[in-house]
PDB file of C-alpha atoms in Angstrom:
ATOM      1  CA  MET A 934      49.326 234.889-148.474  1.00 85.00           C
ATOM      2  CA  LYS A 935      47.275 232.383-149.507  1.00 95.00           C
ATOM      3  CA  LYS A 936      44.175 232.678-152.600  1.00 98.00           C
ATOM      4  CA  VAL A 937      41.119 231.305-149.793  1.00 98.00           C
ATOM      5  CA  LEU A 938      38.120 230.474-151.770  1.00 98.00           C
ATOM      6  CA  VAL A 939      35.352 230.430-148.784  1.00 98.00           C
ATOM      7  CA  ILE A 940      32.133 228.456-150.165  1.00 98.00           C
ATOM      8  CA  ASN A 941      28.582 229.271-148.611  1.00 98.00           C
ATOM      9  CA  GLY A 942      26.919 225.597-149.168  1.00 98.00           C
ATOM     10  CA  ASN A 943      23.391 226.939-147.610  1.00 98.00           C
ATOM     11  CA  PRO A 944      20.548 227.570-150.685  1.00 98.00           C
ATOM     12  CA  LYS A 945      19.018 229.204-147.952  1.00 97.00           C
ATOM     13  CA  GLN A 946      19.653 233.227-148.397  1.00 93.00           C
ATOM     14  CA  GLN A 947      19.423 233.638-143.816  1.00 95.00           C
ATOM     15  CA  SER A 948      21.105 230.679-142.225  1.00 97.00           C
ATOM     16  CA  TYR A 949      23.872 230.470-139.783  1.00 98.00           C
ATOM     17  CA  CYS A 950      26.484 228.550-142.345  1.00 98.00           C
ATOM     18  CA  ALA A 951      26.374 232.390-143.904  1.00 98.00           C
ATOM     19  CA  GLU A 952      26.419 233.793-140.249  1.00 98.00           C
ATOM     20  CA  LEU A 953      30.251 231.245-140.348  1.00 98.00           C
ATOM     21  CA  ALA A 954      31.128 231.818-143.807  1.00 98.00           C
ATOM     22  CA  LYS A 955      31.102 235.968-143.275  1.00 98.00           C
ATOM     23  CA  ARG A 956      33.375 235.032-140.080  1.00 98.00           C
ATOM     24  CA  TYR A 957      36.126 233.139-141.829  1.00 98.00           C
ATOM     25  CA  VAL A 958      35.930 235.179-144.676  1.00 98.00           C
ATOM     26  CA  ASP A 959      36.201 238.535-141.906  1.00 98.00           C
ATOM     27  CA  ALA A 960      39.014 236.868-140.274  1.00 97.00           C
ATOM     28  CA  SER A 961      41.377 235.759-143.002  1.00 96.00           C
ATOM     29  CA  SER A 962      40.818 238.806-145.177  1.00 95.00           C
ATOM     30  CA  ASP A 963      43.824 240.957-143.236  1.00 92.00           C
ATOM     31  CA  VAL A 964      45.895 237.781-144.012  1.00 92.00           C
ATOM     32  CA  HIS A 965      44.864 236.188-147.297  1.00 95.00           C
ATOM     33  CA  GLN A 966      43.698 237.004-150.498  1.00 97.00           C
ATOM     34  CA  VAL A 967      39.857 235.626-150.175  1.00 98.00           C
ATOM     35  CA  GLN A 968      37.032 234.873-152.361  1.00 98.00           C
ATOM     36  CA  LEU A 969      33.412 234.134-151.184  1.00 98.00           C
ATOM     37  CA  ILE A 970      30.753 232.077-152.989  1.00 98.00           C
ATOM     38  CA  SER A 971      27.043 232.126-151.384  1.00 98.00           C
ATOM     39  CA  LEU A 972      25.096 229.433-152.742  1.00 98.00           C
ATOM     40  CA  SER A 973      22.108 231.353-152.104  1.00 98.00           C
ATOM     41  CA  ARG A 974      22.497 233.488-155.077  1.00 98.00           C
ATOM     42  CA  LEU A 975      24.169 231.593-157.704  1.00 98.00           C
ATOM     43  CA  GLN A 976      21.669 230.333-160.054  1.00 98.00           C
ATOM     44  CA  PHE A 977      22.113 227.509-162.415  1.00 97.00           C
ATOM     45  CA  GLU A 978      20.310 223.990-163.785  1.00 96.00           C
ATOM     46  CA  ALA A 979      22.210 221.733-161.156  1.00 95.00           C
ATOM     47  CA  ASP A 980      21.054 218.444-163.164  1.00 93.00           C
ATOM     48  CA  LEU A 981      23.559 217.038-165.184  1.00 89.00           C
ATOM     49  CA  SER A 982      20.845 215.316-167.473  1.00 88.00           C
ATOM     50  CA  ASP A 983      22.823 213.399-169.487  1.00 90.00           C
ATOM     51  CA  GLY A 984      25.679 212.654-167.005  1.00 89.00           C
ATOM     52  CA  TYR A 985      28.885 212.936-168.657  1.00 87.00           C
ATOM     53  CA  ASP A 986      27.092 211.193-171.923  1.00 90.00           C
ATOM     54  CA  GLN A 987      26.610 215.225-173.355  1.00 88.00           C
ATOM     55  CA  PRO A 988      28.682 218.243-172.840  1.00 87.00           C
ATOM     56  CA  GLN A 989      25.764 220.335-171.112  1.00 92.00           C
ATOM     57  CA  ALA A 990      26.807 224.098-171.491  1.00 95.00           C
ATOM     58  CA  LEU A 991      27.640 225.911-168.223  1.00 96.00           C
ATOM     59  CA  GLU A 992      25.982 229.223-167.038  1.00 97.00           C
ATOM     60  CA  SER A 993      27.976 232.293-166.319  1.00 98.00           C
ATOM     61  CA  PRO A 994      28.198 231.262-162.896  1.00 98.00           C
ATOM     62  CA  LEU A 995      29.439 227.882-163.066  1.00 98.00           C
ATOM     63  CA  ILE A 996      32.284 229.092-165.041  1.00 98.00           C
ATOM     64  CA  ASP A 997      32.648 231.776-161.954  1.00 98.00           C
ATOM     65  CA  VAL A 998      32.779 228.614-159.496  1.00 98.00           C
ATOM     66  CA  GLN A 999      35.641 226.608-162.218  1.00 98.00           C
ATOM     67  CA  GLN A1000      37.816 229.607-162.373  1.00 98.00           C
ATOM     68  CA  ALA A1001      37.615 230.471-158.574  1.00 98.00           C
ATOM     69  CA  LEU A1002      38.567 226.626-157.808  1.00 98.00           C
ATOM     70  CA  LEU A1003      41.221 227.209-160.217  1.00 98.00           C
ATOM     71  CA  TRP A1004      42.241 230.416-158.490  1.00 98.00           C
ATOM     72  CA  ALA A1005      42.327 229.370-154.835  1.00 98.00           C
ATOM     73  CA  GLU A1006      44.681 227.151-152.848  1.00 98.00           C
ATOM     74  CA  HIS A1007      42.650 226.654-150.417  1.00 98.00           C
ATOM     75  CA  VAL A1008      38.670 226.091-149.778  1.00 98.00           C
ATOM     76  CA  VAL A1009      36.158 226.286-147.218  1.00 98.00           C
ATOM     77  CA  ILE A1010      32.770 224.745-147.676  1.00 98.00           C
ATOM     78  CA  VAL A1011      30.538 226.129-145.060  1.00 98.00           C
ATOM     79  CA  LEU A1012      27.523 223.807-145.295  1.00 98.00           C
ATOM     80  CA  PRO A1013      24.480 222.004-143.451  1.00 98.00           C
ATOM     81  CA  VAL A1014      24.071 218.013-142.839  1.00 98.00           C
ATOM     82  CA  TRP A1015      20.812 217.105-144.434  1.00 97.00           C
ATOM     83  CA  TRP A1016      19.343 214.166-144.037  1.00 96.00           C
ATOM     84  CA  GLY A1017      23.170 212.727-144.026  1.00 95.00           C
ATOM     85  CA  GLY A1018      24.223 214.659-146.877  1.00 96.00           C
ATOM     86  CA  MET A1019      24.999 217.675-148.342  1.00 98.00           C
ATOM     87  CA  PRO A1020      21.840 220.112-149.973  1.00 98.00           C
ATOM     88  CA  ALA A1021      20.927 218.924-153.181  1.00 98.00           C
ATOM     89  CA  LYS A1022      22.179 222.533-154.936  1.00 98.00           C
ATOM     90  CA  LEU A1023      25.332 221.981-153.744  1.00 98.00           C
ATOM     91  CA  LYS A1024      25.364 218.532-155.137  1.00 98.00           C
ATOM     92  CA  GLY A1025      24.759 220.204-157.846  1.00 98.00           C
ATOM     93  CA  LEU A1026      26.973 222.965-157.999  1.00 98.00           C
ATOM     94  CA  ILE A1027      29.591 220.383-157.861  1.00 98.00           C
ATOM     95  CA  ASP A1028      27.734 217.522-160.168  1.00 97.00           C
ATOM     96  CA  ARG A1029      28.011 220.533-162.592  1.00 97.00           C
ATOM     97  CA  THR A1030      31.638 222.402-162.180  1.00 98.00           C
ATOM     98  CA  PHE A1031      33.669 219.114-161.040  1.00 98.00           C
ATOM     99  CA  LEU A1032      33.911 217.905-164.551  1.00 96.00           C
ATOM    100  CA  PRO A1033      36.303 215.578-166.988  1.00 95.00           C
ATOM    101  CA  GLY A1034      38.490 217.905-167.960  1.00 96.00           C
ATOM    102  CA  PHE A1035      38.653 220.403-165.578  1.00 98.00           C
ATOM    103  CA  ALA A1036      38.245 218.805-162.004  1.00 98.00           C
ATOM    104  CA  PHE A1037      39.666 214.982-163.037  1.00 97.00           C
ATOM    105  CA  LYS A1038      40.980 213.406-166.574  1.00 96.00           C
ATOM    106  CA  TYR A1039      40.419 209.772-167.558  1.00 93.00           C
ATOM    107  CA  ARG A1040      42.706 207.740-169.248  1.00 93.00           C
ATOM    108  CA  GLU A1041      42.863 205.536-171.310  1.00 93.00           C
ATOM    109  CA  ASN A1042      43.429 201.833-170.079  1.00 94.00           C
ATOM    110  CA  HIS A1043      43.792 202.903-166.684  1.00 93.00           C
ATOM    111  CA  PRO A1044      41.131 202.783-164.001  1.00 91.00           C
ATOM    112  CA  ILE A1045      41.703 205.870-161.980  1.00 92.00           C
ATOM    113  CA  PRO A1046      41.689 209.257-163.421  1.00 95.00           C
ATOM    114  CA  GLU A1047      44.300 211.887-163.693  1.00 97.00           C
ATOM    115  CA  LYS A1048      43.708 214.363-160.642  1.00 98.00           C
ATOM    116  CA  LEU A1049      43.971 218.167-162.148  1.00 98.00           C
ATOM    117  CA  LEU A1050      43.100 220.019-158.943  1.00 98.00           C
ATOM    118  CA  GLN A1051      46.520 219.149-157.373  1.00 97.00           C
ATOM    119  CA  GLY A1052      48.219 221.318-154.485  1.00 96.00           C
ATOM    120  CA  ARG A1053      45.303 222.231-152.755  1.00 98.00           C
ATOM    121  CA  THR A1054      44.181 222.136-149.206  1.00 98.00           C
ATOM    122  CA  ALA A1055      40.278 221.950-148.142  1.00 98.00           C
ATOM    123  CA  ASP A1056      38.289 222.648-144.730  1.00 98.00           C
ATOM    124  CA  ILE A1057      35.001 221.561-144.676  1.00 98.00           C
ATOM    125  CA  ILE A1058      32.342 223.328-141.774  1.00 98.00           C
ATOM    126  CA  LEU A1059      29.631 220.829-141.083  1.00 98.00           C
ATOM    127  CA  THR A1060      26.477 222.363-139.285  1.00 98.00           C
ATOM    128  CA  MET A1061      24.264 219.728-137.823  1.00 98.00           C
ATOM    129  CA  ASP A1062      21.051 219.105-135.582  1.00 97.00           C
ATOM    130  CA  THR A1063      21.987 216.028-134.801  1.00 95.00           C
ATOM    131  CA  PRO A1064      25.681 215.866-131.813  1.00 97.00           C
ATOM    132  CA  PRO A1065      28.673 215.619-133.962  1.00 97.00           C
ATOM    133  CA  PHE A1066      29.904 212.472-132.194  1.00 97.00           C
ATOM    134  CA  TYR A1067      26.498 210.679-132.763  1.00 97.00           C
ATOM    135  CA  TYR A1068      27.114 211.560-136.437  1.00 97.00           C
ATOM    136  CA  ARG A1069      30.263 210.828-136.910  1.00 97.00           C
ATOM    137  CA  TRP A1070      30.292 207.819-135.098  1.00 96.00           C
ATOM    138  CA  PHE A1071      27.151 205.982-134.765  1.00 97.00           C
ATOM    139  CA  GLN A1072      25.864 207.645-138.524  1.00 97.00           C
ATOM    140  CA  GLY A1073      28.966 207.098-140.578  1.00 97.00           C
ATOM    141  CA  ASN A1074      29.696 210.755-141.123  1.00 97.00           C
ATOM    142  CA  PRO A1075      28.783 210.207-144.867  1.00 97.00           C
ATOM    143  CA  VAL A1076      28.700 213.834-145.916  1.00 97.00           C
ATOM    144  CA  PHE A1077      32.446 214.773-144.971  1.00 98.00           C
ATOM    145  CA  LYS A1078      33.823 211.627-146.714  1.00 98.00           C
ATOM    146  CA  GLN A1079      32.570 212.216-149.880  1.00 98.00           C
ATOM    147  CA  LEU A1080      33.279 215.662-149.653  1.00 98.00           C
ATOM    148  CA  LYS A1081      36.898 214.536-148.660  1.00 98.00           C
ATOM    149  CA  TYR A1082      37.782 211.162-150.378  1.00 98.00           C
ATOM    150  CA  THR A1083      35.136 210.921-153.479  1.00 97.00           C
ATOM    151  CA  ILE A1084      35.332 214.866-154.568  1.00 98.00           C
ATOM    152  CA  LEU A1085      37.966 215.997-153.292  1.00 98.00           C
ATOM    153  CA  LYS A1086      40.940 214.487-153.037  1.00 98.00           C
ATOM    154  CA  PHE A1087      40.113 212.139-156.586  1.00 97.00           C
ATOM    155  CA  SER A1088      40.570 215.830-158.090  1.00 98.00           C
ATOM    156  CA  GLY A1089      43.628 216.301-156.578  1.00 98.00           C
ATOM    157  CA  PHE A1090      43.487 217.959-153.151  1.00 98.00           C
ATOM    158  CA  SER A1091      46.009 216.927-150.651  1.00 96.00           C
ATOM    159  CA  ARG A1092      44.577 218.056-146.920  1.00 97.00           C
ATOM    160  CA  VAL A1093      40.858 217.761-146.686  1.00 98.00           C
ATOM    161  CA  SER A1094      40.054 218.499-142.877  1.00 98.00           C
ATOM    162  CA  ALA A1095      36.281 218.675-140.549  1.00 98.00           C
ATOM    163  CA  THR A1096      35.283 221.327-138.359  1.00 98.00           C
ATOM    164  CA  TYR A1097      31.658 220.091-136.662  1.00 98.00           C
ATOM    165  CA  ILE A1098      29.619 222.566-135.010  1.00 98.00           C
ATOM    166  CA  GLY A1099      26.600 220.976-133.476  1.00 98.00           C
ATOM    167  CA  PRO A1100      23.274 220.046-132.496  1.00 98.00           C
ATOM    168  CA  VAL A1101      22.509 223.889-133.579  1.00 98.00           C
ATOM    169  CA  ARG A1102      18.936 223.371-133.024  1.00 96.00           C
ATOM    170  CA  GLY A1103      17.311 224.600-129.713  1.00 96.00           C
ATOM    171  CA  ALA A1104      21.533 226.418-129.442  1.00 98.00           C
ATOM    172  CA  THR A1105      21.899 229.482-127.052  1.00 98.00           C
ATOM    173  CA  ASP A1106      23.068 232.705-128.935  1.00 97.00           C
ATOM    174  CA  LYS A1107      26.296 232.128-126.816  1.00 98.00           C
ATOM    175  CA  GLN A1108      27.189 229.084-127.463  1.00 98.00           C
ATOM    176  CA  LYS A1109      26.098 230.030-131.654  1.00 98.00           C
ATOM    177  CA  ALA A1110      29.103 232.856-130.596  1.00 98.00           C
ATOM    178  CA  LYS A1111      31.073 230.731-129.293  1.00 98.00           C
ATOM    179  CA  TRP A1112      31.140 228.667-132.687  1.00 98.00           C
ATOM    180  CA  VAL A1113      31.487 231.525-134.878  1.00 98.00           C
ATOM    181  CA  GLU A1114      34.898 232.604-132.840  1.00 98.00           C
ATOM    182  CA  GLN A1115      35.488 228.724-133.388  1.00 98.00           C
ATOM    183  CA  VAL A1116      35.313 229.392-137.006  1.00 98.00           C
ATOM    184  CA  GLY A1117      37.503 232.777-136.995  1.00 97.00           C
ATOM    185  CA  ARG A1118      40.400 231.394-134.972  1.00 96.00           C
ATOM    186  CA  LEU A1119      40.649 228.227-138.010  1.00 96.00           C
ATOM    187  CA  ALA A1120      40.270 231.305-140.479  1.00 96.00           C
ATOM    188  CA  LYS A1121      43.747 232.596-138.575  1.00 91.00           C
ATOM    189  CA  ARG A1122      44.796 228.848-138.458  1.00 87.00           C
ATOM    190  CA  ARG A1123      45.449 228.589-141.987  1.00 78.00           C
TER     191      ARG A1123
END
């Protein structure tokens, strides 16, 4: 039994990402311990105003997110691709929680920080209005690369995989239901 953290990274309360995140939770909760965090329900200052120069007090929801990340062995992030990247509030959540001393630690005279979230894996589920092949091969797959290499692997995650869903815009209810079941199958494999 794994400890699985599912993050619905869509800032909208009603969204297709919420449906996909719920399906992942439902499909895996009989096999794993699962927690769900919905970005839309979190209230926090998304701006890391002084970068790492000055400490910024963490609001209670951010402390809860950090505790959930420490608890988790596997993290699932479900997010919409907006303008090729992640929603600003999700980026703010990462900026405010994946901090030095929590996700990584700078080392004296060493250019590469110590990775503090080692031993974890992740699935990234991306919804988009762009055809996934076009997003990956012509637009360069920017949000997945950012999440995989410059955030999760930088912090110590060992395996990060992607599931691409789209184009959602104009998809039939039947197609959306197929994608929901695809996410359910993914949850069962973990």
